[in-house]
XYZ file of C-alpha atoms in Angstrom:
476
model
C -148.134 -15.741 -55.105
C -148.389 -14.984 -51.401
C -147.160 -11.678 -49.962
C -144.127 -13.211 -48.266
C -142.883 -14.498 -51.616
C -142.036 -10.910 -52.548
C -138.875 -11.304 -50.460
C -137.706 -14.043 -52.818
C -138.404 -12.020 -55.939
C -135.983 -9.183 -55.298
C -132.884 -11.332 -55.659
C -133.685 -13.483 -58.687
C -131.606 -11.349 -61.048
C -134.331 -11.024 -63.672
C -134.957 -8.002 -65.851
C -137.446 -5.818 -63.987
C -139.744 -3.840 -66.216
C -143.122 -2.266 -65.637
C -144.792 -1.676 -68.959
C -148.050 -0.378 -70.354
C -149.243 -1.316 -73.819
C -152.374 0.164 -75.407
C -153.858 -0.851 -78.752
C -156.642 1.125 -80.384
C -159.213 0.142 -83.002
C -162.122 2.544 -82.936
C -163.603 2.143 -79.464
C -161.764 -1.151 -78.972
C -158.626 -0.438 -76.966
C -156.420 -3.160 -75.549
C -154.663 -2.267 -72.329
C -151.750 -4.566 -71.465
C -150.022 -3.856 -68.152
C -146.903 -5.674 -66.939
C -145.858 -5.169 -63.321
C -143.680 -8.214 -62.626
C -140.242 -9.318 -63.820
C -139.468 -11.195 -66.984
C -136.297 -12.356 -68.666
C -135.377 -11.835 -72.286
C -135.429 -15.583 -72.869
C -138.940 -16.026 -71.449
C -140.435 -12.847 -72.918
C -142.952 -10.242 -71.803
C -146.377 -11.893 -71.845
C -148.235 -8.561 -71.987
C -146.261 -7.656 -75.097
C -146.758 -11.094 -76.641
C -150.496 -10.892 -76.062
C -150.849 -7.362 -77.428
C -148.691 -8.002 -80.472
C -150.581 -11.235 -81.079
C -153.812 -9.275 -81.352
C -152.201 -6.598 -83.528
C -150.655 -9.110 -85.920
C -154.032 -10.711 -86.566
C -156.171 -7.572 -86.798
C -154.452 -5.181 -89.175
C -156.806 -2.290 -88.382
C -155.518 -2.085 -84.826
C -152.971 0.619 -84.084
C -150.821 0.562 -80.973
C -148.610 2.558 -78.691
C -146.041 0.948 -76.408
C -144.560 2.707 -73.398
C -142.076 1.125 -70.988
C -142.284 2.533 -67.491
C -140.671 2.005 -64.139
C -143.474 3.920 -62.469
C -146.879 5.145 -63.438
C -149.223 2.130 -63.394
C -151.710 2.684 -60.585
C -154.780 1.128 -59.044
C -156.921 3.273 -61.357
C -155.489 1.390 -64.335
C -156.752 -1.841 -62.808
C -160.209 -0.537 -61.943
C -160.669 1.313 -65.233
C -163.245 -0.037 -67.704
C -162.846 2.230 -70.726
C -160.755 -0.312 -72.673
C -162.129 -3.268 -74.618
C -159.571 -5.751 -73.234
C -157.474 -5.613 -70.079
C -154.362 -7.805 -69.715
C -152.905 -7.403 -66.226
C -149.721 -9.177 -65.089
C -148.635 -8.713 -61.473
C -148.315 -10.508 -58.151
C -151.426 -11.515 -56.237
C -152.661 -13.342 -53.152
C -155.802 -15.270 -52.274
C -156.773 -12.411 -49.916
C -157.328 -10.140 -52.923
C -154.030 -8.253 -52.698
C -152.205 -7.206 -55.881
C -148.776 -5.614 -56.241
C -145.765 -5.149 -58.502
C -142.638 -7.243 -58.051
C -140.321 -4.309 -58.662
C -138.585 -2.435 -55.864
C -139.187 0.756 -57.835
C -142.912 0.284 -58.389
C -145.423 3.046 -57.771
C -146.980 2.632 -54.307
C -150.366 3.257 -55.885
C -150.074 -0.034 -57.775
C -150.149 -1.975 -54.473
C -153.735 -2.473 -53.360
C -156.379 -4.890 -52.152
C -159.667 -5.698 -53.870
C -161.448 -5.325 -50.549
C -160.464 -1.666 -50.190
C -162.555 -0.459 -53.111
C -165.544 -1.938 -54.904
C -164.682 -3.459 -58.260
C -167.249 -2.450 -60.894
C -166.328 -3.443 -64.442
C -169.821 -3.409 -66.008
C -171.193 -0.329 -67.753
C -168.101 0.552 -69.780
C -166.234 -0.736 -72.826
C -164.486 -3.554 -70.962
C -165.459 -7.002 -72.279
C -162.468 -9.302 -71.714
C -160.053 -9.449 -68.762
C -156.887 -11.559 -68.567
C -155.236 -11.880 -65.151
C -151.713 -13.323 -65.336
C -151.702 -13.242 -61.544
C -151.548 -15.813 -58.760
C -154.675 -16.682 -56.795
C -157.037 -14.034 -58.181
C -159.725 -16.546 -59.133
C -159.352 -18.482 -55.886
C -162.709 -19.291 -54.353
C -161.842 -21.682 -51.552
C -159.652 -19.721 -49.153
C -159.697 -16.473 -47.213
C -161.761 -13.683 -48.729
C -162.421 -15.576 -51.980
C -161.548 -13.014 -54.646
C -163.344 -15.166 -57.240
C -166.660 -13.923 -55.891
C -165.466 -10.303 -56.095
C -164.646 -10.755 -59.774
C -167.970 -12.510 -60.416
C -169.809 -9.522 -58.946
C -167.780 -7.182 -61.150
C -168.974 -9.095 -64.237
C -172.663 -8.443 -63.603
C -174.636 -5.468 -64.873
C -175.524 -3.755 -68.109
C -172.749 -3.836 -70.723
C -171.040 -6.572 -68.742
C -167.601 -8.144 -68.942
C -167.911 -11.319 -71.001
C -164.963 -13.393 -69.768
C -162.286 -13.228 -67.060
C -159.346 -15.604 -67.591
C -156.781 -16.281 -64.884
C -155.659 -18.709 -62.165
C -157.216 -20.032 -58.966
C -153.828 -20.860 -57.429
C -150.188 -20.070 -58.242
C -149.745 -18.798 -61.792
C -147.051 -20.075 -64.206
C -145.081 -16.818 -64.251
C -142.119 -18.028 -66.307
C -144.460 -19.613 -68.857
C -146.823 -16.627 -69.182
C -145.411 -15.534 -72.557
C -145.600 -19.063 -73.988
C -149.200 -19.348 -72.823
C -150.118 -15.932 -74.248
C -148.658 -16.967 -77.599
C -150.512 -20.287 -77.513
C -153.748 -18.486 -76.648
C -153.436 -16.319 -79.762
C -152.808 -19.403 -81.906
C -155.988 -21.070 -80.640
C -158.002 -17.851 -81.019
C -156.871 -17.609 -84.654
C -158.669 -20.904 -85.364
C -162.011 -19.406 -84.299
C -161.941 -20.850 -80.796
C -163.621 -18.768 -78.084
C -161.664 -16.821 -75.479
C -162.767 -19.265 -72.785
C -161.783 -22.368 -74.700
C -158.547 -20.830 -76.042
C -157.372 -19.972 -72.519
C -158.084 -23.471 -71.230
C -156.426 -25.202 -74.189
C -153.385 -22.905 -74.137
C -152.726 -23.739 -70.499
C -153.365 -27.446 -71.043
C -150.811 -27.433 -73.880
C -148.114 -25.951 -71.601
C -148.718 -27.584 -68.228
C -146.387 -30.591 -68.657
C -143.446 -28.733 -70.167
C -140.723 -28.180 -67.565
C -138.471 -26.414 -70.081
C -140.820 -23.394 -69.908
C -141.736 -23.947 -66.226
C -145.315 -24.651 -67.222
C -146.363 -26.714 -64.196
C -148.714 -24.123 -62.662
C -150.589 -23.713 -65.955
C -152.812 -26.512 -64.618
C -154.244 -23.922 -62.188
C -156.135 -22.073 -64.920
C -159.615 -20.756 -64.231
C -162.172 -18.963 -66.408
C -165.262 -17.012 -65.360
C -167.925 -16.299 -67.960
C -171.650 -15.760 -68.267
C -173.977 -18.676 -68.889
C -175.516 -18.969 -72.344
C -173.884 -18.154 -75.674
C -171.802 -15.310 -74.212
C -169.400 -17.953 -72.894
C -168.340 -18.634 -76.513
C -167.439 -15.005 -77.269
C -164.418 -14.233 -79.459
C -162.271 -11.122 -79.528
C -163.708 -8.957 -82.257
C -161.712 -9.352 -85.449
C -160.842 -12.993 -84.806
C -162.854 -15.724 -86.586
C -166.189 -16.788 -85.151
C -169.173 -15.140 -83.514
C -168.916 -12.712 -80.621
C -172.574 -13.094 -79.553
C -174.703 -10.526 -77.770
C -172.971 -8.770 -74.925
C -174.414 -9.757 -71.518
C -176.787 -7.254 -69.953
C -178.203 -6.647 -66.485
C -180.359 -9.771 -66.728
C -177.357 -12.069 -67.026
C -176.513 -12.831 -63.423
C -175.335 -16.460 -63.535
C -171.577 -16.736 -63.835
C -169.931 -20.052 -64.730
C -166.517 -21.079 -63.437
C -164.349 -23.506 -65.443
C -161.213 -25.130 -64.049
C -159.320 -28.424 -63.934
C -159.819 -30.991 -61.204
C -157.113 -33.195 -59.700
C -155.984 -35.781 -62.273
C -156.806 -39.449 -61.830
C -153.928 -41.824 -62.424
C -151.270 -39.176 -61.835
C -148.177 -40.450 -60.094
C -147.683 -38.382 -56.952
C -144.059 -38.801 -55.911
C -143.309 -38.023 -52.283
C -139.965 -36.770 -50.971
C -139.322 -40.280 -49.666
C -140.003 -41.762 -53.117
C -137.601 -39.330 -54.753
C -134.925 -39.800 -52.085
C -134.952 -43.575 -52.644
C -134.944 -43.346 -56.428
C -132.020 -44.661 -58.449
C -130.931 -41.648 -60.473
C -130.263 -42.311 -64.192
C -126.579 -42.082 -65.050
C -127.253 -41.395 -68.713
C -128.722 -38.922 -71.160
C -131.178 -39.606 -73.952
C -130.926 -38.857 -77.627
C -134.261 -38.359 -79.297
C -135.516 -38.863 -82.819
C -138.698 -36.849 -83.220
C -141.518 -38.783 -84.831
C -143.027 -37.304 -87.986
C -146.592 -36.846 -86.794
C -149.498 -35.104 -88.490
C -153.221 -34.648 -87.886
C -155.805 -35.678 -90.442
C -158.578 -33.477 -89.044
C -159.281 -30.183 -87.303
C -157.491 -26.838 -87.287
C -153.799 -27.625 -86.884
C -151.436 -25.471 -84.817
C -147.720 -26.096 -85.319
C -145.316 -24.959 -82.601
C -142.034 -24.202 -84.354
C -140.189 -23.880 -81.041
C -140.596 -27.406 -79.721
C -142.252 -29.361 -82.545
C -145.431 -30.006 -80.574
C -148.471 -29.961 -82.838
C -152.016 -29.231 -81.749
C -155.421 -29.522 -83.343
C -158.830 -28.226 -82.305
C -162.219 -29.307 -83.633
C -164.742 -27.664 -81.325
C -165.508 -25.724 -78.181
C -165.298 -26.698 -74.545
C -168.952 -26.326 -73.642
C -171.131 -26.604 -70.555
C -172.863 -29.965 -71.139
C -172.087 -32.516 -68.408
C -170.158 -35.604 -69.488
C -170.680 -38.997 -67.883
C -167.920 -41.421 -68.829
C -165.840 -43.954 -66.941
C -162.053 -43.777 -67.008
C -161.937 -46.744 -69.361
C -164.442 -45.139 -71.732
C -162.438 -41.911 -71.746
C -159.175 -43.727 -72.535
C -160.836 -45.870 -75.194
C -162.295 -42.801 -76.894
C -158.917 -41.061 -76.943
C -157.084 -44.093 -78.337
C -159.680 -44.722 -81.055
C -159.433 -41.083 -82.149
C -155.649 -41.359 -82.265
C -155.752 -44.334 -84.624
C -158.292 -42.661 -86.899
C -157.036 -39.064 -86.978
C -153.276 -39.077 -86.387
C -150.551 -40.177 -88.786
C -147.185 -41.231 -87.378
C -148.320 -42.363 -83.913
C -150.684 -45.151 -82.904
C -152.466 -46.441 -79.847
C -150.141 -49.470 -79.768
C -147.336 -47.089 -78.729
C -149.050 -44.797 -76.235
C -151.257 -47.336 -74.459
C -148.134 -48.902 -72.966
C -147.847 -45.826 -70.745
C -150.065 -45.005 -67.797
C -152.709 -42.426 -68.650
C -153.525 -39.420 -66.490
C -157.154 -38.306 -66.710
C -158.030 -34.762 -65.635
C -161.662 -33.687 -65.522
C -162.461 -30.112 -66.564
C -165.221 -29.022 -64.231
C -167.838 -26.283 -64.244
C -169.686 -24.687 -61.365
C -172.201 -21.858 -61.196
C -171.412 -18.768 -59.122
C -174.713 -17.321 -57.986
C -175.421 -13.673 -57.255
C -175.433 -14.445 -53.498
C -171.744 -15.537 -53.855
C -172.476 -19.219 -53.317
C -171.356 -21.810 -55.835
C -173.161 -24.828 -57.186
C -171.840 -28.366 -57.301
C -169.061 -29.049 -59.783
C -170.010 -30.860 -62.977
C -167.584 -32.595 -65.309
C -167.907 -31.072 -68.767
C -164.780 -32.549 -70.403
C -161.847 -34.845 -69.745
C -158.179 -34.382 -70.597
C -156.344 -37.655 -71.190
C -152.548 -37.418 -71.102
C -150.220 -40.229 -72.097
C -146.727 -38.924 -71.210
C -143.792 -40.285 -73.175
C -141.479 -42.079 -70.722
C -138.107 -43.816 -70.600
C -137.447 -46.378 -67.851
C -140.574 -45.047 -66.156
C -139.399 -41.414 -66.058
C -141.438 -38.771 -67.854
C -140.043 -36.961 -70.912
C -140.822 -33.318 -70.225
C -143.254 -31.774 -72.696
C -143.767 -34.967 -74.695
C -146.802 -37.150 -74.972
C -150.273 -37.455 -76.422
C -153.002 -35.294 -74.901
C -156.632 -35.363 -75.957
C -159.594 -33.319 -74.689
C -162.943 -35.126 -74.804
C -166.323 -33.443 -74.341
C -169.956 -34.429 -74.644
C -169.772 -34.623 -78.451
C -166.416 -36.375 -78.674
C -162.841 -35.174 -79.118
C -162.446 -31.395 -78.890
C -158.681 -30.952 -79.184
C -155.378 -32.798 -79.043
C -151.624 -32.193 -78.646
C -148.839 -34.518 -79.745
C -145.075 -34.536 -79.437
C -143.291 -37.885 -79.313
C -139.674 -38.969 -79.788
C -138.053 -42.352 -80.115
C -135.274 -42.390 -77.520
C -131.910 -44.059 -77.101
C -129.610 -44.116 -74.083
C -126.328 -42.168 -74.142
C -124.015 -43.181 -71.297
C -122.600 -40.382 -69.147
C -118.810 -40.761 -68.991
C -117.961 -38.321 -66.188
C -116.657 -39.848 -62.962
C -119.001 -37.935 -60.682
C -122.044 -39.782 -59.406
C -125.471 -38.405 -60.348
C -126.882 -35.737 -58.058
C -129.285 -37.284 -55.566
C -132.586 -35.753 -54.568
C -131.190 -34.672 -51.194
C -128.153 -33.050 -52.838
C -130.382 -31.251 -55.323
C -132.585 -30.033 -52.514
C -129.552 -28.610 -50.713
C -128.444 -26.821 -53.890
C -131.828 -25.136 -54.182
C -131.868 -24.258 -50.482
C -128.447 -22.605 -50.744
C -129.488 -20.698 -53.853
C -132.609 -19.365 -52.170
C -130.864 -18.764 -48.845
C -132.535 -16.227 -46.612
C -134.910 -15.315 -49.431
C -136.737 -18.628 -49.109
C -139.987 -18.390 -47.194
C -141.169 -21.903 -47.990
C -139.832 -25.107 -46.508
C -138.429 -26.992 -49.461
C -139.821 -30.251 -48.077
C -143.280 -28.765 -48.704
C -142.519 -28.142 -52.361
C -143.759 -30.585 -54.968
C -140.725 -32.447 -56.217
C -140.463 -34.431 -59.430
C -137.962 -35.876 -61.888
C -138.095 -35.881 -65.663
C -135.865 -35.927 -68.708
C -135.605 -32.318 -69.911
C -134.341 -31.381 -73.361
C -131.169 -29.284 -73.531
C -131.010 -27.172 -76.698
C -127.217 -26.777 -76.657
C -126.365 -30.478 -76.555
C -129.629 -31.632 -78.184
C -129.881 -34.282 -75.468
C -132.375 -35.001 -72.702
C -130.922 -34.859 -69.188
C -132.453 -36.393 -66.049
C -133.509 -33.384 -63.990
C -134.796 -32.786 -60.487
C -137.689 -30.312 -60.426
C -138.879 -28.215 -57.479
C -142.045 -26.142 -57.665
C -141.939 -23.091 -55.388
C -145.075 -20.936 -55.464
C -145.081 -19.400 -58.954
C -141.524 -20.394 -59.880
C -139.782 -23.661 -60.695
C -136.178 -24.608 -59.921
C -134.415 -27.436 -61.736
C -131.187 -29.296 -61.034
C -129.501 -31.324 -63.758
C -128.875 -34.744 -62.189
C -125.632 -35.242 -64.145
C -124.009 -31.803 -64.253
C -125.479 -30.286 -61.077
C -126.492 -27.178 -63.026
C -129.158 -25.218 -61.186
C -131.738 -23.136 -63.029
């Protein structure tokens, strides 16, 4: 999130807490630091992450301290802990800060003011729930600073974060999903990618920016490292001779429908809700992850690797549909192939020790078939499959049969322009971004109270999302 967005943050009315969580297991400490706001309904991602580790490794002890001050730049630069989970605000210039008017001034700093050296200590895994910290295309390119910090004897194995705006409101959901994947024996790298992929199309948790995930890791087997205590091998820790860092991220999807403001303004807004009947779907293979909160189920069979994949769009779709018919009960290709597929390549590039990067290579594809009604996406529902060089790696499914429920109120549905004005008034003087520059969208979003899906306008503003119910005008 850019510096100017701090103005917006102060008036959002969220619970502001700066917290420090430390787990200890021998020499393996987990330091979880939360410097930005969170609401009770969304949860504290640092706490979710730390408790997720604790709940799966009984030998870990922990101490939790909630602070309004006290987290400083030294906590960020420190390397005495085994894992560092850092949640704050950040910019592509390398600046980091807390989004709390009462934060300690020493927690506001820039990576360019002091050399970042994370090798040579106990630190092996870093999680950055921060905007722009793994950006490598603009300004000072902090991605290269982090890559340098990974090199040396007793090196950091993996840094997981975002190359653009981070999904702040969805951080806790992603942290929870990460733990669930890690419990299956999936590596830290692969678990982070899959957790973000599982959340990116769910507007109910504001998961849109999860598609901006990025992972830095060493080449070789170290890229498949697990957190000690979780299933699977950890592999030899990288030493001074390991200088090639790999970057993994998602490319722009092919087949995605990019709606412009003009498209949305001309759209006929649905004057109805939807009632859904969730399909009874199960997987016949892989490690299955059940999400009790929204009934999405996931399965994982292997790792996202570093072998280039050469497939056409038709081959990718065909592979995903064949796997569906063979390995999924309750949903078939005859249903999903009626919907337009979005294909997102997962790409890898080398970051060399001279700070240059190699050409991107496609090492996997994500195929997403969103569930739709009258052409409008059903938020969080669809069939997603990740395909690598050896076939299907992972999949997510949530699909409902839908029926139309007429809206009986006399008011006309809220148009795109009216919704835009509602958001502009809500943001007021705090808004530093022209709303016409925001990515707008429309989808049917599930409402837990009524158990119905409402047509909803969606506006993505930096690391936050604002929604307007097309029928009730409710702004969130």
